[in-house]
mmCIF file of C-alpha atoms and ligand atoms in Angstrom:
data_model
loop_
_atom_site.group_PDB
_atom_site.id
_atom_site.type_symbol
_atom_site.label_atom_id
_atom_site.label_comp_id
_atom_site.label_asym_id
_atom_site.label_seq_id
_atom_site.Cartn_x
_atom_site.Cartn_y
_atom_site.Cartn_z
ATOM 1 C CA MET A 109 11.766 5.849 13.448
ATOM 2 C CA ARG A 110 9.316 4.429 10.949
ATOM 3 C CA LYS A 111 8.224 6.478 7.974
ATOM 4 C CA LYS A 112 4.898 8.213 7.585
ATOM 5 C CA ILE A 113 3.555 7.544 4.121
ATOM 6 C CA VAL A 114 0.564 8.602 2.054
ATOM 7 C CA ALA A 115 0.355 6.447 -1.065
ATOM 8 C CA GLY A 116 -2.153 6.614 -3.892
ATOM 9 C CA ASN A 117 -3.387 3.537 -5.711
ATOM 10 C CA TRP A 118 -4.884 4.679 -8.974
ATOM 11 C CA LYS A 119 -6.194 1.164 -9.761
ATOM 12 C CA MET A 120 -7.506 0.855 -13.361
ATOM 13 C CA ASN A 121 -8.074 4.576 -13.802
ATOM 14 C CA THR A 122 -6.396 7.255 -15.918
ATOM 15 C CA THR A 123 -5.186 7.109 -19.493
ATOM 16 C CA LEU A 124 -1.514 7.908 -20.035
ATOM 17 C CA GLN A 125 -2.339 11.588 -20.609
ATOM 18 C CA GLU A 126 -4.668 11.802 -17.609
ATOM 19 C CA GLY A 127 -2.107 10.077 -15.405
ATOM 20 C CA VAL A 128 0.694 12.446 -16.404
ATOM 21 C CA ALA A 129 -1.606 15.441 -15.864
ATOM 22 C CA LEU A 130 -2.589 14.155 -12.419
ATOM 23 C CA ALA A 131 1.072 13.619 -11.473
ATOM 24 C CA GLU A 132 2.046 17.070 -12.750
ATOM 25 C CA GLY A 133 -0.834 18.606 -10.821
ATOM 26 C CA LEU A 134 0.253 16.873 -7.637
ATOM 27 C CA LYS A 135 3.856 17.956 -8.141
ATOM 28 C CA ALA A 136 2.734 21.571 -8.590
ATOM 29 C CA ALA A 137 0.495 21.415 -5.514
ATOM 30 C CA LEU A 138 3.341 20.088 -3.369
ATOM 31 C CA GLU A 139 5.928 22.583 -4.594
ATOM 32 C CA GLY A 140 7.145 24.893 -1.847
ATOM 33 C CA LYS A 141 4.964 23.161 0.739
ATOM 34 C CA GLN A 142 6.300 21.550 3.865
ATOM 35 C CA VAL A 143 5.475 17.879 3.470
ATOM 36 C CA ASN A 144 5.546 15.796 6.640
ATOM 37 C CA CYS A 145 5.266 12.345 5.081
ATOM 38 C CA ASP A 146 6.540 10.370 2.119
ATOM 39 C CA VAL A 147 4.204 10.773 -0.853
ATOM 40 C CA VAL A 148 3.830 7.896 -3.314
ATOM 41 C CA VAL A 149 1.651 7.341 -6.365
ATOM 42 C CA CYS A 150 1.142 3.818 -7.678
ATOM 43 C CA THR A 151 -0.101 3.927 -11.232
ATOM 44 C CA PRO A 152 -1.172 1.551 -13.998
ATOM 45 C CA PHE A 153 1.862 -0.039 -15.700
ATOM 46 C CA ILE A 154 1.240 1.993 -18.838
ATOM 47 C CA SER A 155 1.870 5.244 -16.946
ATOM 48 C CA VAL A 156 4.667 4.346 -14.560
ATOM 49 C CA ALA A 157 7.629 5.459 -16.717
ATOM 50 C CA SER A 158 5.970 8.714 -17.782
ATOM 51 C CA VAL A 159 4.867 9.540 -14.242
ATOM 52 C CA VAL A 160 8.422 8.959 -12.979
ATOM 53 C CA LYS A 161 9.576 11.604 -15.506
ATOM 54 C CA ALA A 162 6.672 13.927 -14.713
ATOM 55 C CA VAL A 163 7.474 14.081 -10.991
ATOM 56 C CA GLU A 164 11.255 14.391 -11.347
ATOM 57 C CA GLY A 165 12.664 16.900 -8.883
ATOM 58 C CA SER A 166 9.694 16.513 -6.518
ATOM 59 C CA VAL A 167 9.240 14.560 -3.296
ATOM 60 C CA ILE A 168 6.854 12.140 -4.993
ATOM 61 C CA GLY A 169 7.846 8.489 -5.214
ATOM 62 C CA VAL A 170 6.304 6.289 -7.890
ATOM 63 C CA GLY A 171 5.195 2.684 -7.858
ATOM 64 C CA ALA A 172 3.347 0.027 -9.808
ATOM 65 C CA GLU A 173 0.190 -1.725 -8.631
ATOM 66 C CA ASP A 174 1.526 -5.243 -9.112
ATOM 67 C CA CYS A 175 4.414 -7.170 -10.642
ATOM 68 C CA SER A 176 4.858 -10.655 -12.006
ATOM 69 C CA ALA A 177 5.811 -13.630 -9.858
ATOM 70 C CA HIS A 178 8.229 -14.599 -12.657
ATOM 71 C CA THR A 179 11.603 -13.176 -13.641
ATOM 72 C CA SER A 180 11.185 -13.026 -17.433
ATOM 73 C CA GLY A 181 10.079 -15.071 -20.398
ATOM 74 C CA ALA A 182 6.922 -16.423 -21.964
ATOM 75 C CA TYR A 183 4.297 -14.812 -19.718
ATOM 76 C CA THR A 184 2.258 -12.758 -22.162
ATOM 77 C CA GLY A 185 0.844 -9.635 -20.617
ATOM 78 C CA GLU A 186 2.878 -9.841 -17.429
ATOM 79 C CA VAL A 187 5.287 -7.141 -16.232
ATOM 80 C CA ALA A 188 8.400 -8.221 -14.330
ATOM 81 C CA ALA A 189 9.727 -6.440 -11.243
ATOM 82 C CA ASN A 190 12.958 -5.537 -13.054
ATOM 83 C CA MET A 191 10.900 -3.838 -15.766
ATOM 84 C CA VAL A 192 9.086 -1.809 -13.112
ATOM 85 C CA ALA A 193 12.417 -0.900 -11.510
ATOM 86 C CA SER A 194 13.904 0.050 -14.895
ATOM 87 C CA THR A 195 11.460 2.982 -15.102
ATOM 88 C CA GLY A 196 12.834 4.504 -11.914
ATOM 89 C CA ALA A 197 9.807 3.410 -9.884
ATOM 90 C CA LYS A 198 10.639 2.539 -6.290
ATOM 91 C CA TYR A 199 7.470 0.866 -4.993
ATOM 92 C CA VAL A 200 5.088 -1.912 -5.889
ATOM 93 C CA ILE A 201 1.735 -2.756 -4.325
ATOM 94 C CA LEU A 202 1.437 -6.510 -3.741
ATOM 95 C CA GLY A 203 -1.488 -8.620 -2.600
ATOM 96 C CA HIS A 204 -4.160 -5.972 -3.016
ATOM 97 C CA SER A 205 -7.546 -7.503 -2.211
ATOM 98 C CA GLU A 206 -8.653 -6.921 -5.806
ATOM 99 C CA ARG A 207 -5.710 -9.029 -7.011
ATOM 100 C CA ARG A 208 -6.501 -11.686 -4.406
ATOM 101 C CA GLN A 209 -10.188 -11.717 -5.348
ATOM 102 C CA TYR A 210 -10.101 -11.398 -9.150
ATOM 103 C CA HIS A 211 -6.735 -12.952 -9.957
ATOM 104 C CA GLY A 212 -6.505 -15.727 -7.407
ATOM 105 C CA GLU A 213 -3.419 -14.369 -5.690
ATOM 106 C CA ASN A 214 -2.554 -16.486 -2.683
ATOM 107 C CA ASN A 215 0.404 -16.680 -0.318
ATOM 108 C CA GLU A 216 2.354 -18.993 -2.619
ATOM 109 C CA ILE A 217 2.187 -16.492 -5.502
ATOM 110 C CA LEU A 218 2.741 -13.523 -3.212
ATOM 111 C CA VAL A 219 5.929 -14.998 -1.758
ATOM 112 C CA GLU A 220 7.289 -15.140 -5.325
ATOM 113 C CA LYS A 221 6.189 -11.576 -6.005
ATOM 114 C CA LEU A 222 7.752 -10.325 -2.772
ATOM 115 C CA ASN A 223 11.026 -11.978 -3.705
ATOM 116 C CA GLN A 224 10.923 -10.536 -7.225
ATOM 117 C CA ALA A 225 10.226 -7.039 -5.902
ATOM 118 C CA LEU A 226 12.967 -7.180 -3.278
ATOM 119 C CA ALA A 227 15.506 -8.684 -5.657
ATOM 120 C CA ASN A 228 14.970 -5.661 -7.883
ATOM 121 C CA GLY A 229 15.210 -3.046 -5.169
ATOM 122 C CA LEU A 230 11.491 -2.203 -5.059
ATOM 123 C CA THR A 231 9.700 -1.476 -1.792
ATOM 124 C CA PRO A 232 6.668 -3.762 -1.568
ATOM 125 C CA ILE A 233 3.493 -2.242 -0.130
ATOM 126 C CA PHE A 234 1.963 -5.502 1.004
ATOM 127 C CA CYS A 235 -1.818 -5.483 1.511
ATOM 128 C CA VAL A 236 -3.765 -7.535 4.016
ATOM 129 C CA GLY A 237 -7.355 -7.328 5.152
ATOM 130 C CA GLU A 238 -10.513 -9.251 5.874
ATOM 131 C CA VAL A 239 -13.825 -9.395 4.009
ATOM 132 C CA LYS A 240 -17.088 -8.356 5.668
ATOM 133 C CA GLU A 241 -18.053 -11.879 6.693
ATOM 134 C CA GLU A 242 -14.698 -12.417 8.422
ATOM 135 C CA ARG A 243 -15.110 -9.126 10.294
ATOM 136 C CA GLU A 244 -18.599 -10.176 11.389
ATOM 137 C CA ASN A 245 -17.768 -13.741 12.416
ATOM 138 C CA GLY A 246 -14.695 -12.606 14.351
ATOM 139 C CA THR A 247 -12.101 -14.514 12.323
ATOM 140 C CA PHE A 248 -10.473 -11.359 10.925
ATOM 141 C CA LYS A 249 -7.322 -11.479 13.015
ATOM 142 C CA ALA A 250 -6.650 -15.091 12.040
ATOM 143 C CA VAL A 251 -7.250 -14.178 8.387
ATOM 144 C CA ILE A 252 -4.808 -11.258 8.569
ATOM 145 C CA GLU A 253 -2.219 -13.374 10.390
ATOM 146 C CA GLY A 254 -2.596 -15.974 7.620
ATOM 147 C CA GLN A 255 -1.973 -13.313 4.957
ATOM 148 C CA MET A 256 1.062 -12.031 6.867
ATOM 149 C CA GLU A 257 2.577 -15.543 6.609
ATOM 150 C CA ALA A 258 3.656 -14.697 3.041
ATOM 151 C CA MET A 259 5.765 -11.845 4.422
ATOM 152 C CA TYR A 260 7.042 -13.994 7.269
ATOM 153 C CA THR A 261 8.943 -16.134 4.774
ATOM 154 C CA LEU A 262 11.293 -13.124 4.447
ATOM 155 C CA SER A 263 14.442 -12.611 6.472
ATOM 156 C CA ALA A 264 14.235 -9.805 9.039
ATOM 157 C CA GLU A 265 16.523 -7.795 6.770
ATOM 158 C CA ASP A 266 14.165 -8.127 3.794
ATOM 159 C CA PHE A 267 11.035 -7.668 5.896
ATOM 160 C CA ALA A 268 12.462 -4.344 7.059
ATOM 161 C CA LYS A 269 12.378 -3.129 3.430
ATOM 162 C CA CYS A 270 8.598 -3.620 3.186
ATOM 163 C CA VAL A 271 5.555 -1.527 4.010
ATOM 164 C CA VAL A 272 2.334 -3.172 5.222
ATOM 165 C CA ALA A 273 -1.132 -1.868 4.328
ATOM 166 C CA TYR A 274 -4.215 -2.914 6.275
ATOM 167 C CA GLU A 275 -7.207 -2.616 3.992
ATOM 168 C CA PRO A 276 -10.454 -4.060 5.317
ATOM 169 C CA VAL A 277 -12.146 -5.218 2.109
ATOM 170 C CA TRP A 278 -15.555 -4.079 3.352
ATOM 171 C CA ALA A 279 -14.231 -0.518 3.552
ATOM 172 C CA ILE A 280 -12.687 -0.341 0.071
ATOM 173 C CA GLY A 281 -14.597 1.922 -2.279
ATOM 174 C CA THR A 282 -17.722 1.578 -0.171
ATOM 175 C CA GLY A 283 -17.585 4.831 1.775
ATOM 176 C CA LEU A 284 -17.550 2.679 4.923
ATOM 177 C CA THR A 285 -14.335 3.524 6.768
ATOM 178 C CA ALA A 286 -13.179 1.379 9.624
ATOM 179 C CA THR A 287 -13.461 3.499 12.740
ATOM 180 C CA SER A 288 -10.129 4.737 13.998
ATOM 181 C CA GLU A 289 -10.530 2.310 16.929
ATOM 182 C CA GLN A 290 -11.166 -0.650 14.621
ATOM 183 C CA ALA A 291 -8.197 0.297 12.454
ATOM 184 C CA GLN A 292 -5.905 0.922 15.426
ATOM 185 C CA GLU A 293 -6.850 -2.452 16.937
ATOM 186 C CA VAL A 294 -5.779 -4.281 13.779
ATOM 187 C CA HIS A 295 -2.650 -2.173 13.271
ATOM 188 C CA ALA A 296 -1.554 -2.918 16.836
ATOM 189 C CA PHE A 297 -2.342 -6.593 16.251
ATOM 190 C CA ILE A 298 -0.195 -6.634 13.097
ATOM 191 C CA ARG A 299 2.661 -4.856 14.861
ATOM 192 C CA ALA A 300 2.537 -7.325 17.768
ATOM 193 C CA SER A 301 2.519 -10.194 15.292
ATOM 194 C CA ILE A 302 5.619 -8.763 13.553
ATOM 195 C CA ALA A 303 7.336 -8.372 16.943
ATOM 196 C CA ALA A 304 6.559 -11.998 17.785
ATOM 197 C CA LYS A 305 7.834 -13.201 14.406
ATOM 198 C CA TYR A 306 10.976 -11.034 14.269
ATOM 199 C CA ASN A 307 11.576 -8.653 17.167
ATOM 200 C CA ALA A 308 10.329 -5.390 18.677
ATOM 201 C CA GLU A 309 12.788 -3.293 16.689
ATOM 202 C CA VAL A 310 11.605 -4.637 13.332
ATOM 203 C CA ALA A 311 7.983 -4.151 14.434
ATOM 204 C CA ASP A 312 8.625 -0.587 15.609
ATOM 205 C CA ASN A 313 10.289 0.327 12.346
ATOM 206 C CA THR A 314 7.583 -1.095 10.057
ATOM 207 C CA SER A 315 5.223 1.417 8.482
ATOM 208 C CA ILE A 316 1.648 0.118 8.549
ATOM 209 C CA LEU A 317 -0.782 2.068 6.348
ATOM 210 C CA TYR A 318 -4.569 2.093 6.529
ATOM 211 C CA GLY A 319 -6.644 1.830 3.350
ATOM 212 C CA GLY A 320 -10.382 1.849 2.713
ATOM 213 C CA SER A 321 -12.429 4.995 2.051
ATOM 214 C CA CYS A 322 -9.717 7.145 3.583
ATOM 215 C CA LYS A 323 -10.230 10.812 2.758
ATOM 216 C CA GLY A 324 -9.368 14.285 3.958
ATOM 217 C CA SER A 325 -12.197 14.279 6.476
ATOM 218 C CA ASN A 326 -11.203 11.082 8.302
ATOM 219 C CA ALA A 327 -7.421 11.007 7.712
ATOM 220 C CA PRO A 328 -6.501 13.216 10.706
ATOM 221 C CA GLU A 329 -8.301 10.955 13.168
ATOM 222 C CA LEU A 330 -6.954 7.775 11.592
ATOM 223 C CA PHE A 331 -3.378 9.111 11.442
ATOM 224 C CA ALA A 332 -3.566 10.204 15.078
ATOM 225 C CA GLN A 333 -3.681 6.544 16.117
ATOM 226 C CA PRO A 334 -0.356 5.322 17.488
ATOM 227 C CA ASP A 335 0.019 2.389 15.098
ATOM 228 C CA ILE A 336 -1.332 4.001 11.913
ATOM 229 C CA ASP A 337 1.573 5.342 9.875
ATOM 230 C CA GLY A 338 -0.324 6.691 6.891
ATOM 231 C CA GLY A 339 -2.755 5.664 4.206
ATOM 232 C CA LEU A 340 -3.141 3.732 0.963
ATOM 233 C CA ILE A 341 -5.669 5.778 -0.928
ATOM 234 C CA GLY A 342 -7.899 4.697 -3.822
ATOM 235 C CA GLY A 343 -10.658 7.022 -4.996
ATOM 236 C CA ALA A 344 -9.397 10.125 -3.231
ATOM 237 C CA ALA A 345 -5.973 9.757 -4.896
ATOM 238 C CA LEU A 346 -7.461 10.432 -8.335
ATOM 239 C CA LYS A 347 -7.789 14.169 -7.845
ATOM 240 C CA VAL A 348 -5.189 16.588 -6.502
ATOM 241 C CA ASP A 349 -7.900 18.370 -4.523
ATOM 242 C CA THR A 350 -8.897 15.232 -2.628
ATOM 243 C CA PHE A 351 -5.401 13.724 -2.276
ATOM 244 C CA MET A 352 -3.684 16.836 -0.905
ATOM 245 C CA PRO A 353 -5.785 17.094 2.288
ATOM 246 C CA ILE A 354 -4.791 13.529 3.169
ATOM 247 C CA ILE A 355 -1.091 14.385 2.747
ATOM 248 C CA GLU A 356 -1.674 17.540 4.781
ATOM 249 C CA ALA A 357 -3.275 15.495 7.559
ATOM 250 C CA TRP A 358 0.337 14.879 8.665
ATOM 251 C CA LYS A 359 0.924 18.189 10.411
HETATM 252 P P1 13P B 225 -10.651 3.514 -1.627
HETATM 253 O O1 13P B 225 -9.812 4.600 -0.992
HETATM 254 O O2 13P B 225 -11.244 3.922 -2.945
HETATM 255 O O3 13P B 225 -11.641 2.928 -0.682
HETATM 256 O O4 13P B 225 -9.612 2.331 -2.003
HETATM 257 C C1 13P B 225 -8.723 1.884 -1.062
HETATM 258 C C2 13P B 225 -7.769 0.967 -1.719
HETATM 259 O O5 13P B 225 -8.119 -0.123 -2.131
HETATM 260 C C3 13P B 225 -6.384 1.421 -1.890
HETATM 261 O O6 13P B 225 -5.555 0.378 -2.283
#
């Protein structure tokens, strides 16, 4: 059975102190509650180690928002996957549309990043998704399939260690959510593509998260779709009060 996951992506928000306070608040809110999904927070590099400590003894898993394509060395400003793993973090978001758009991340780079993450025991949360124009001109499935090619360089064994996140770029931070039908259609498409590339078992066991203006009000309907296994949450992950209802959408 594949995992249900609600993961936060804090993006470039929160100072160290704010991040630790947010993590502590989330830990307190979850204490004693029955939680029906895996809960993950992916934080800016500067906060990862402190957030790992802050959530110790809770169900919360911690991740980074990116890692370097390189192992180590003269790459000023970069953070290697083994450095992320050395904090106790277990996850890393890769291929977020903001990285693709502002940092030129393409399949070639993302294959390296996937390999770095996996070699260091991190679970990649690999993001795919089309821009508005590709949704409108009907090329979105081909675009998503093209992005999945980076993951398809992995062995079935390594692929099985990854989580996929479908994030339509036109829905990120815009308040425009894909309808549950639109999201389900793409999730089913991705799962069928994984089955064709590997096999039905790998496809069935892959968690595919939805991201893009997901919040407490729309999470129950999205998560009720058969191929939506949770969410990757931006804005609503920055406050305990808005993140908790999304976690609680898994009844
Ligand atoms: P929002 O939830 O703010 O739309 O962001 C989604 C996202 O990009 C998560 O990675």
